[in-house]
Amino acid sequence: MSSEATLEQTPTWIVASVCSVIVLISLVFERALHHLGKALERRRVTLYEALLKLKEELMLLGFVSLLLVVFQDLIQKICIDESLMEHWRPCRGGNEASAAAHYGAASTFAGGGRRMLKGGETFGHCSSKGKVPLLSRHALEQVHIFIFVLAITHVVLSAVTVLLGLLQMRKWKHWENSIQEEGSTAPKMIKRVQKIKFIQDRCKGREKVAWVIIWMRSFFKQFYGSVSNDDYVAMRLGFVMEHFRGHHKFNFYDYMIKALEKDFKRVVGIKWYYWIFVMIFLLVNITGWHSYFWISLVPLSLLLLIGAKLEHIINKLAYEVASKHAAGQGEGGIVVRPSDELFWFHSPRLVLVLIHFILFQNAFEFAYFFWTLATFGVNSCIMDRPGYSVSRIVICVVVQVLCSYSTLPLYAIVSHMGSSFKSAVFADDVADHLRGWADGARRRMRRSATAGDAAGCLGAERSLEGRSRPDQLRSISF
């Protein structure tokens, strides 16, 4: 019996047994996700929404798997010249070796020793034309597995990063409770900010050093005690005085955690344009380039830059407070002033986009390393030289730890030093009502604008009726 037997030659008990095991595993996994979702829905709605995002990613993976299965025969029937196989290869080797590795010992079944029902027919289809298949069945299965490993790795590492970051920020809850117990009236808090080391440590001798030195301080500060108690007190006071003046019992810690969980919902997903980066990374994996080692330096460099920038924002806020206090500007000068101008391109959201990219690219490095290790072995040429491989995985671990314990907590608090606050300040039902009210107000504005145009320009009424409504409303956003 052929090793590639179809269902016609396979005993029914084997088919039924294999299908039963697969269905059982799928049902157990689905029920586990269902019960986890019920538990999160009662306690953490934002984490429940992140779980829904995970289900969307799994559904996408299932659809990708279906497409690969349906079109695998069609892909294998695409024939190309064998000379094209010698360009942009991840491993060096002779023509015979590469053909045997890529097409699964094609010479065996091409010679007629044994007939593989699918692979042999496909190879024979191309070999009769003096060409080779575009992608073998075995290579197609490996690509399929890699896409699955990448998506799962990204979701898992994103969850680990946020959970470790939340664990690191647990001590902030004690700081918040201490502020609530001591009383947080404005005069008392302002007096406290005057005496704390937030100003003394970060601004000592600042007027005597160059801005390059300040950036160097910010760079190294992210590696130890990135957010201190004094930093928390000062930025909490600035946020409350800017957005909730008169409500000094506002729980800033709970607000930050809810906002971080909402951001996690965005981070756990894989944006469509990230798949473009995956294709580029796969394209440049060429022998001798050591591409993945150089690619691994990108998230590390970005992470260090973001950490330095966030620390620099804290330093800048402290410097502004110290300057206003020295000028005798009274109570208003002792409070940090949140502003979008502190951030790149005046956009605090840009930091989250960069962190999302860092986590995705770091997940790609992890996924590719372990996938190649499990699929090809440690001695395979596709693993690259040991020095480069070990360096890559060390860099990935450093990025993961630094992002969890330093950059993410920094983002969690510094991102609220912008000019606006996030919807996490409201309860979930209130936020939903506000969104509904805003959508209704926007629709009323559209209708009133349309009515005003019709009243002012009666002669143009018919032309307005044929105009595309979405084009008129494209400039309005919420």
Short mmCIF file of C-alpha atoms in Angstrom, two decimals:
data_model
loop_
_atom_site.label_atom_id
_atom_site.label_comp_id
_atom_site.label_asym_id
_atom_site.label_seq_id
_atom_site.Cartn_x
_atom_site.Cartn_y
_atom_site.Cartn_z
CA MET A 1 0.00 0.00 0.00
CA SER A 2 1.31 3.47 -0.85
CA SER A 3 2.51 5.76 1.94
CA GLU A 4 0.30 8.44 0.36
CA ALA A 5 -2.92 6.41 0.41
CA THR A 6 -6.21 8.25 -0.04
CA LEU A 7 -9.42 7.65 1.92
CA GLU A 8 -10.28 4.93 -0.60
CA GLN A 9 -7.42 2.78 0.72
CA THR A 10 -7.63 3.83 4.41
CA PRO A 11 -9.55 1.71 6.96
CA THR A 12 -12.63 3.44 8.30
CA TRP A 13 -11.66 2.84 11.94
CA ILE A 14 -8.50 4.91 11.41
CA VAL A 15 -10.43 7.79 9.83
CA ALA A 16 -13.06 7.75 12.58
CA SER A 17 -10.45 7.55 15.37
CA VAL A 18 -8.33 10.43 14.05
CA CYS A 19 -11.36 12.65 13.45
CA SER A 20 -12.70 11.88 16.93
CA VAL A 21 -9.44 12.92 18.59
CA ILE A 22 -9.23 16.14 16.57
CA VAL A 23 -12.86 17.06 17.28
CA LEU A 24 -12.41 16.29 21.00
CA ILE A 25 -9.32 18.49 21.30
CA SER A 26 -11.09 21.30 19.42
CA LEU A 27 -14.15 21.10 21.69
CA VAL A 28 -12.04 21.14 24.85
CA PHE A 29 -10.15 24.18 23.60
CA GLU A 30 -13.37 25.96 22.60
CA ARG A 31 -15.03 25.24 25.97
CA ALA A 32 -11.92 26.45 27.82
CA LEU A 33 -11.99 29.74 25.92
CA HIS A 34 -15.72 30.03 26.57
CA HIS A 35 -15.39 29.62 30.35
CA LEU A 36 -12.38 31.95 30.43
CA GLY A 37 -14.43 34.55 28.55
CA LYS A 38 -17.32 34.23 31.03
CA ALA A 39 -14.94 34.75 33.96
CA LEU A 40 -13.31 37.79 32.36
CA GLU A 41 -16.64 39.27 31.32
CA ARG A 42 -17.73 39.40 34.98
CA ARG A 43 -14.46 40.85 36.28
CA ARG A 44 -12.39 42.49 33.54
CA VAL A 45 -14.42 43.53 30.51
CA THR A 46 -11.38 44.92 28.69
CA LEU A 47 -9.50 41.63 29.05
CA TYR A 48 -12.61 39.87 27.79
CA GLU A 49 -12.48 42.08 24.69
CA ALA A 50 -8.83 41.12 24.28
CA LEU A 51 -9.90 37.47 24.38
CA LEU A 52 -12.41 38.19 21.61
CA LYS A 53 -9.53 39.68 19.63
CA LEU A 54 -7.61 36.45 20.17
CA LYS A 55 -10.57 34.47 18.82
CA GLU A 56 -10.55 36.68 15.72
CA GLU A 57 -6.87 35.87 15.17
CA LEU A 58 -7.59 32.15 15.55
CA MET A 59 -10.42 32.44 13.04
CA LEU A 60 -8.06 34.16 10.61
CA LEU A 61 -5.53 31.37 11.09
CA GLY A 62 -8.24 28.82 10.40
CA PHE A 63 -9.15 30.58 7.18
CA VAL A 64 -5.47 30.75 6.15
CA SER A 65 -5.20 27.01 6.83
CA LEU A 66 -8.26 26.35 4.71
CA LEU A 67 -6.86 28.38 1.82
CA LEU A 68 -3.53 26.56 1.97
CA VAL A 69 -5.26 23.17 1.91
CA VAL A 70 -7.63 24.10 -0.92
CA PHE A 71 -4.99 25.70 -3.15
CA GLN A 72 -1.99 23.48 -2.38
CA ASP A 73 -2.45 21.39 -5.53
CA LEU A 74 -2.86 24.51 -7.63
CA ILE A 75 0.30 26.05 -6.15
CA GLN A 76 2.30 22.89 -6.82
CA LYS A 77 1.22 22.90 -10.45
CA ILE A 78 2.82 26.31 -10.98
CA CYS A 79 6.10 25.49 -12.71
CA ILE A 80 9.22 27.64 -12.95
CA ASP A 81 12.68 27.27 -14.49
CA GLU A 82 15.12 25.42 -12.24
CA SER A 83 17.66 28.22 -12.70
CA LEU A 84 15.41 30.53 -10.66
CA MET A 85 15.88 28.25 -7.65
CA GLU A 86 19.52 29.32 -7.40
CA HIS A 87 18.72 32.90 -6.40
CA TRP A 88 17.90 34.31 -2.94
CA ARG A 89 18.29 31.01 -1.08
CA PRO A 90 18.65 30.75 2.71
CA CYS A 91 21.21 27.93 2.35
CA ARG A 92 24.05 27.23 -0.04
CA GLY A 93 24.23 23.85 -1.78
CA GLY A 94 24.36 22.01 -5.08
CA ASN A 95 21.48 21.59 -7.44
CA GLU A 96 20.86 17.93 -6.54
CA ALA A 97 20.93 18.56 -2.79
CA SER A 98 18.65 21.55 -2.98
CA ALA A 99 16.20 19.73 -5.22
CA ALA A 100 16.10 16.70 -2.92
CA ALA A 101 15.57 18.87 0.14
CA HIS A 102 12.99 21.11 -1.49
CA TYR A 103 10.93 18.53 -3.34
CA GLY A 104 11.18 15.58 -0.98
CA ALA A 105 13.60 13.27 -2.78
CA ALA A 106 12.11 14.00 -6.19
CA SER A 107 14.58 11.74 -7.98
CA THR A 108 13.14 8.71 -6.19
CA PHE A 109 9.62 8.97 -7.46
CA ALA A 110 10.67 10.55 -10.78
CA GLY A 111 12.58 7.35 -11.54
CA GLY A 112 9.49 5.21 -11.01
CA GLY A 113 10.66 3.31 -7.90
CA ARG A 114 7.39 4.17 -6.09
CA ARG A 115 4.55 6.39 -7.11
CA MET A 116 3.47 9.08 -4.62
CA LEU A 117 -0.10 9.88 -5.49
CA LYS A 118 0.05 13.65 -5.19
CA GLY A 119 3.69 14.68 -4.97
CA GLY A 120 4.74 12.37 -7.81
CA GLU A 121 2.02 13.58 -10.13
CA THR A 122 2.84 17.21 -9.40
CA PHE A 123 6.55 16.76 -9.92
CA GLY A 124 5.91 14.76 -13.08
CA HIS A 125 3.67 17.54 -14.36
CA CYS A 126 6.53 20.06 -14.10
CA SER A 127 9.39 17.72 -14.97
CA SER A 128 7.70 16.87 -18.25
CA LYS A 129 8.10 20.53 -19.12
CA GLY A 130 11.72 20.63 -17.96
CA LYS A 131 10.77 22.75 -14.93
CA VAL A 132 10.24 22.38 -11.21
CA PRO A 133 7.20 23.18 -8.98
CA LEU A 134 7.05 26.64 -7.44
CA LEU A 135 6.63 25.25 -3.92
CA SER A 136 6.62 21.65 -2.76
CA ARG A 137 3.88 20.19 -0.58
CA HIS A 138 6.33 19.76 2.30
CA ALA A 139 7.53 23.37 2.08
CA LEU A 140 3.92 24.57 1.93
CA GLU A 141 3.12 22.68 5.13
CA GLN A 142 6.15 24.25 6.84
CA VAL A 143 5.01 27.75 5.85
CA HIS A 144 1.55 26.92 7.20
CA ILE A 145 3.01 25.82 10.54
CA PHE A 146 5.22 28.91 10.78
CA ILE A 147 2.28 31.30 10.31
CA PHE A 148 0.42 29.51 13.08
CA VAL A 149 3.46 29.56 15.41
CA LEU A 150 4.01 33.28 14.74
CA ALA A 151 0.44 34.27 15.59
CA ILE A 152 0.33 32.18 18.76
CA THR A 153 3.76 33.43 19.87
CA HIS A 154 2.73 37.05 19.37
CA VAL A 155 -0.45 36.62 21.41
CA VAL A 156 1.32 34.75 24.22
CA LEU A 157 4.27 37.15 24.46
CA SER A 158 1.96 40.19 24.38
CA ALA A 159 -0.06 38.70 27.24
CA VAL A 160 3.11 37.88 29.21
CA THR A 161 4.43 41.41 28.68
CA VAL A 162 1.26 43.07 29.95
CA LEU A 163 0.88 40.69 32.90
CA LEU A 164 4.48 41.23 34.00
CA GLY A 165 4.03 44.98 33.56
CA LEU A 166 0.89 44.92 35.72
CA LEU A 167 2.81 42.90 38.31
CA GLN A 168 5.57 45.51 38.28
CA MET A 169 3.00 48.27 38.81
CA ARG A 170 1.33 46.65 41.80
CA LYS A 171 3.45 48.73 44.15
CA TRP A 172 1.86 51.83 42.64
CA LYS A 173 -1.41 50.75 44.26
CA HIS A 174 0.21 51.19 47.66
CA TRP A 175 1.33 54.68 46.65
CA GLU A 176 -2.22 55.52 45.59
CA ASN A 177 -3.68 54.15 48.82
CA SER A 178 -1.15 56.16 50.81
CA ILE A 179 -2.19 59.35 49.03
CA GLN A 180 -5.87 58.60 49.62
CA GLU A 181 -5.28 57.93 53.33
CA GLU A 182 -3.13 61.01 53.93
CA GLY A 183 -5.63 63.25 52.19
CA SER A 184 -5.04 64.72 48.77
CA THR A 185 -6.26 68.29 48.97
CA ALA A 186 -4.57 70.60 46.51
CA PRO A 187 -2.55 72.72 49.03
CA LYS A 188 -1.26 69.62 50.82
CA MET A 189 -0.29 67.86 47.59
CA ILE A 190 1.38 70.96 46.18
CA LYS A 191 3.39 71.37 49.36
CA ARG A 192 4.42 67.73 49.11
CA VAL A 193 5.59 68.17 45.52
CA GLN A 194 7.71 71.14 46.62
CA LYS A 195 9.64 68.95 49.04
CA ILE A 196 9.90 65.67 47.17
CA LYS A 197 12.90 64.53 45.19
CA PHE A 198 10.95 64.67 41.92
CA ILE A 199 12.37 68.16 41.40
CA GLN A 200 15.58 67.86 43.39
CA ASP A 201 16.91 64.68 41.81
CA ARG A 202 15.85 65.28 38.23
CA CYS A 203 16.74 68.97 38.04
CA LYS A 204 19.85 69.21 40.21
CA GLY A 205 22.47 71.09 38.23
CA ARG A 206 20.41 70.94 35.08
CA GLU A 207 21.23 74.49 34.08
CA LYS A 208 24.92 73.63 34.11
CA VAL A 209 24.85 70.62 31.79
CA ALA A 210 24.15 70.22 28.13
CA TRP A 211 20.98 68.67 26.74
CA VAL A 212 23.09 65.73 25.55
CA ILE A 213 23.86 64.90 29.17
CA ILE A 214 20.15 65.15 30.03
CA TRP A 215 19.33 62.65 27.30
CA MET A 216 22.07 60.34 28.59
CA ARG A 217 20.56 60.54 32.07
CA SER A 218 17.18 59.71 30.64
CA PHE A 219 18.65 56.79 28.70
CA PHE A 220 20.25 55.13 31.72
CA LYS A 221 17.38 55.94 34.11
CA GLN A 222 15.11 53.46 32.31
CA PHE A 223 17.25 50.56 33.54
CA TYR A 224 16.73 51.18 37.25
CA GLY A 225 13.73 52.60 39.10
CA SER A 226 12.13 53.97 35.96
CA VAL A 227 9.16 55.36 37.94
CA SER A 228 9.66 56.36 41.57
CA ASN A 229 7.10 57.22 44.23
CA ASP A 230 7.88 60.92 43.79
CA ASP A 231 7.37 60.67 40.04
CA TYR A 232 4.00 59.02 40.59
CA VAL A 233 2.86 61.68 43.08
CA ALA A 234 3.89 64.57 40.86
CA MET A 235 2.34 63.23 37.65
CA ARG A 236 -0.81 62.13 39.44
CA LEU A 237 -1.23 65.64 40.82
CA GLY A 238 -0.66 67.16 37.38
CA PHE A 239 -3.25 64.89 35.77
CA VAL A 240 -5.88 65.52 38.45
CA MET A 241 -5.34 69.29 38.48
CA GLU A 242 -5.50 69.43 34.68
CA HIS A 243 -8.55 67.24 34.05
CA PHE A 244 -10.37 66.72 37.38
CA ARG A 245 -9.70 69.85 39.42
CA GLY A 246 -11.69 69.66 42.62
CA HIS A 247 -11.83 65.84 42.58
CA HIS A 248 -8.62 65.04 44.43
CA LYS A 249 -9.96 61.66 45.59
CA PHE A 250 -9.78 60.48 41.98
CA ASN A 251 -8.20 57.01 41.86
CA PHE A 252 -5.44 57.54 39.34
CA TYR A 253 -4.10 53.98 39.68
CA ASP A 254 -7.39 52.30 38.74
CA TYR A 255 -7.73 54.63 35.79
CA MET A 256 -4.23 53.74 34.53
CA ILE A 257 -4.85 50.01 34.84
CA LYS A 258 -8.15 50.22 32.93
CA ALA A 259 -6.50 52.32 30.22
CA LEU A 260 -3.60 49.84 29.94
CA GLU A 261 -6.03 46.94 29.60
CA LYS A 262 -7.84 48.76 26.79
CA ASP A 263 -4.52 49.35 25.07
CA PHE A 264 -3.68 45.67 25.51
CA LYS A 265 -6.78 44.83 23.48
CA ARG A 266 -5.18 46.68 20.57
CA VAL A 267 -1.70 45.24 21.11
CA VAL A 268 -2.77 41.58 21.19
CA GLY A 269 -4.07 41.71 17.60
CA ILE A 270 -1.94 41.51 14.46
CA LYS A 271 -2.58 44.38 12.08
CA TRP A 272 -2.81 43.61 8.39
CA TYR A 273 0.28 45.66 7.57
CA TYR A 274 2.38 43.59 10.01
CA TRP A 275 1.96 40.64 7.66
CA ILE A 276 3.76 42.77 5.06
CA PHE A 277 6.74 42.94 7.42
CA VAL A 278 6.59 39.15 7.76
CA MET A 279 6.86 38.77 3.98
CA ILE A 280 9.79 41.21 3.88
CA PHE A 281 11.57 39.37 6.70
CA LEU A 282 11.10 36.04 4.90
CA LEU A 283 12.36 37.61 1.67
CA VAL A 284 15.66 38.89 3.09
CA ASN A 285 16.60 35.61 4.82
CA ILE A 286 19.45 35.01 2.39
CA THR A 287 22.57 33.02 3.10
CA GLY A 288 25.48 35.17 4.25
CA TRP A 289 23.36 38.21 5.09
CA HIS A 290 22.64 37.26 8.75
CA SER A 291 19.43 39.21 8.24
CA TYR A 292 17.57 38.07 11.34
CA PHE A 293 20.43 39.08 13.61
CA TRP A 294 20.33 42.63 12.23
CA ILE A 295 16.53 42.64 12.32
CA SER A 296 16.61 41.68 16.02
CA LEU A 297 18.49 44.94 16.72
CA VAL A 298 15.54 47.00 15.44
CA PRO A 299 13.12 46.30 18.34
CA LEU A 300 15.95 46.70 20.85
CA SER A 301 16.95 50.08 19.41
CA LEU A 302 13.34 51.28 19.26
CA LEU A 303 12.68 50.12 22.81
CA LEU A 304 15.71 51.94 24.19
CA LEU A 305 14.74 55.07 22.27
CA ILE A 306 11.17 54.96 23.59
CA GLY A 307 12.35 54.40 27.16
CA ALA A 308 14.75 57.34 26.92
CA LYS A 309 12.03 59.54 25.44
CA LEU A 310 9.53 58.70 28.20
CA GLU A 311 12.14 59.35 30.89
CA HIS A 312 13.04 62.59 29.14
CA ILE A 313 9.39 63.67 29.31
CA ILE A 314 9.44 63.17 33.10
CA ASN A 315 12.68 65.16 33.32
CA LYS A 316 11.21 67.93 31.21
CA LEU A 317 8.11 68.12 33.40
CA ALA A 318 10.30 68.33 36.50
CA TYR A 319 12.42 71.05 34.92
CA GLU A 320 9.35 73.11 34.04
CA VAL A 321 8.04 72.78 37.60
CA ALA A 322 11.41 73.82 39.03
CA SER A 323 11.66 76.82 36.68
CA LYS A 324 8.15 78.07 37.52
CA HIS A 325 8.74 77.56 41.22
CA ALA A 326 11.97 79.53 41.05
CA ALA A 327 10.11 82.32 39.24
CA GLY A 328 7.58 82.45 42.10
CA GLN A 329 4.50 81.64 40.04
CA GLY A 330 2.54 80.34 43.04
CA GLU A 331 0.45 77.17 43.19
CA GLY A 332 0.03 76.86 39.45
CA GLY A 333 3.77 76.66 38.92
CA ILE A 334 4.21 73.70 41.26
CA VAL A 335 2.00 71.37 39.20
CA VAL A 336 3.20 69.55 36.10
CA ARG A 337 1.33 70.59 32.97
CA PRO A 338 0.34 67.68 30.68
CA SER A 339 0.67 68.53 27.01
CA ASP A 340 0.73 66.67 23.69
CA GLU A 341 3.75 68.79 22.74
CA LEU A 342 5.89 66.60 24.99
CA PHE A 343 5.49 63.64 22.61
CA TRP A 344 6.77 62.88 19.14
CA PHE A 345 4.57 64.55 16.53
CA HIS A 346 2.33 65.69 19.41
CA SER A 347 0.84 62.18 19.55
CA PRO A 348 0.94 60.04 22.74
CA ARG A 349 -0.75 57.24 20.76
CA LEU A 350 2.35 56.92 18.57
CA VAL A 351 4.20 55.38 21.53
CA LEU A 352 1.63 52.58 21.71
CA VAL A 353 1.96 51.94 17.97
CA LEU A 354 5.74 51.59 18.34
CA ILE A 355 5.41 49.26 21.34
CA HIS A 356 2.96 47.15 19.33
CA PHE A 357 5.47 46.90 16.49
CA ILE A 358 8.28 46.02 18.91
CA LEU A 359 6.28 43.20 20.48
CA PHE A 360 5.30 41.85 17.07
CA GLN A 361 8.82 41.91 15.68
CA ASN A 362 10.22 40.36 18.84
CA ALA A 363 7.57 37.64 18.60
CA PHE A 364 8.65 37.04 15.00
CA GLU A 365 12.24 36.48 16.14
CA PHE A 366 11.15 34.08 18.89
CA ALA A 367 8.76 32.20 16.59
CA TYR A 368 11.25 31.86 13.75
CA PHE A 369 14.04 30.69 16.05
CA PHE A 370 12.02 27.95 17.75
CA TRP A 371 10.28 26.96 14.51
CA THR A 372 13.58 26.47 12.68
CA LEU A 373 15.05 24.69 15.71
CA ALA A 374 12.13 22.23 15.88
CA THR A 375 11.78 21.78 12.11
CA PHE A 376 15.37 21.68 10.82
CA GLY A 377 17.50 21.09 13.92
CA VAL A 378 20.32 23.04 15.50
CA ASN A 379 22.87 22.08 12.83
CA SER A 380 20.79 23.29 9.89
CA CYS A 381 22.23 26.08 7.78
CA ILE A 382 18.96 27.98 8.08
CA MET A 383 19.67 28.42 11.81
CA ASP A 384 22.66 30.62 10.92
CA ARG A 385 25.97 30.44 12.78
CA PRO A 386 25.80 29.68 16.53
CA GLY A 387 27.14 33.11 17.47
CA TYR A 388 24.42 34.92 15.54
CA SER A 389 21.67 32.54 16.72
CA VAL A 390 22.59 32.83 20.39
CA SER A 391 22.93 36.63 20.11
CA ARG A 392 19.48 36.85 18.52
CA ILE A 393 17.74 34.93 21.27
CA VAL A 394 19.59 36.87 23.99
CA ILE A 395 18.49 40.16 22.42
CA CYS A 396 14.90 38.88 22.25
CA VAL A 397 14.94 38.00 25.96
CA VAL A 398 16.40 41.41 26.85
CA VAL A 399 13.71 43.19 24.83
CA GLN A 400 10.96 41.13 26.46
CA VAL A 401 12.20 41.75 30.02
CA LEU A 402 12.96 45.44 29.50
CA CYS A 403 9.60 46.08 27.86
CA SER A 404 7.74 44.29 30.67
CA TYR A 405 9.49 45.81 33.67
CA SER A 406 10.48 49.27 32.46
CA THR A 407 9.03 50.54 29.18
CA LEU A 408 5.45 49.38 29.71
CA PRO A 409 5.15 50.93 33.23
CA LEU A 410 6.69 54.12 31.86
CA TYR A 411 4.16 54.18 29.04
CA ALA A 412 1.31 53.42 31.45
CA ILE A 413 1.87 56.65 33.39
CA VAL A 414 3.63 59.01 30.97
CA SER A 415 1.06 58.46 28.20
CA HIS A 416 -1.45 60.29 30.44
CA MET A 417 0.69 63.41 30.38
CA GLY A 418 -0.96 64.39 27.11
CA SER A 419 -3.57 67.10 26.64
CA SER A 420 -6.56 64.73 26.85
CA PHE A 421 -7.67 61.75 28.90
CA LYS A 422 -8.85 58.34 27.74
CA SER A 423 -12.33 56.83 27.83
CA ALA A 424 -11.15 54.44 30.56
CA VAL A 425 -11.94 57.22 33.05
CA PHE A 426 -15.61 56.34 32.61
CA ALA A 427 -17.36 53.14 33.50
CA ASP A 428 -17.86 50.84 30.53
CA ASP A 429 -21.62 51.45 30.33
CA VAL A 430 -21.12 55.23 30.63
CA ALA A 431 -18.49 55.14 27.87
CA ASP A 432 -20.88 53.20 25.63
CA HIS A 433 -23.65 55.74 26.27
CA LEU A 434 -21.28 58.61 25.52
CA ARG A 435 -20.22 57.02 22.24
CA GLY A 436 -23.85 56.53 21.31
CA TRP A 437 -24.65 60.11 22.23
CA ALA A 438 -21.67 61.38 20.22
CA ASP A 439 -22.70 59.33 17.18
CA GLY A 440 -26.25 60.69 17.47
CA ALA A 441 -24.96 64.25 17.82
CA ARG A 442 -22.80 63.79 14.76
CA ARG A 443 -25.75 62.49 12.73
CA ARG A 444 -27.86 65.46 13.86
CA MET A 445 -25.08 67.83 12.81
CA ARG A 446 -24.98 66.19 9.40
CA ARG A 447 -28.72 66.48 8.97
CA SER A 448 -28.76 70.11 10.11
CA ALA A 449 -25.89 70.95 7.79
CA THR A 450 -27.71 69.31 4.90
CA ALA A 451 -30.92 71.17 5.78
CA GLY A 452 -29.03 74.46 5.98
CA ASP A 453 -27.49 73.92 2.59
CA ALA A 454 -30.91 73.11 1.13
CA ALA A 455 -32.47 76.22 2.66
CA GLY A 456 -29.69 78.49 1.49
CA CYS A 457 -29.31 77.03 -1.97
CA LEU A 458 -32.79 76.04 -3.16
CA GLY A 459 -31.71 76.15 -6.78
CA ALA A 460 -29.06 73.48 -6.16
CA GLU A 461 -31.36 71.02 -4.39
CA ARG A 462 -31.39 68.41 -7.12
CA SER A 463 -27.63 68.42 -7.50
CA LEU A 464 -27.22 67.93 -3.74
CA GLU A 465 -29.49 64.88 -3.83
CA GLY A 466 -27.17 63.15 -6.26
CA ARG A 467 -24.01 63.97 -4.32
CA SER A 468 -22.21 61.18 -2.45
CA ARG A 469 -22.94 61.62 1.26
CA PRO A 470 -19.78 59.85 2.54
CA ASP A 471 -17.61 62.28 0.60
CA GLN A 472 -19.27 65.22 2.35
CA LEU A 473 -18.73 63.68 5.77
CA ARG A 474 -15.23 62.37 5.31
CA SER A 475 -13.66 65.32 7.18
CA ILE A 476 -15.71 64.65 10.33
CA SER A 477 -14.17 62.17 12.81
CA PHE A 478 -14.82 61.02 16.33
#
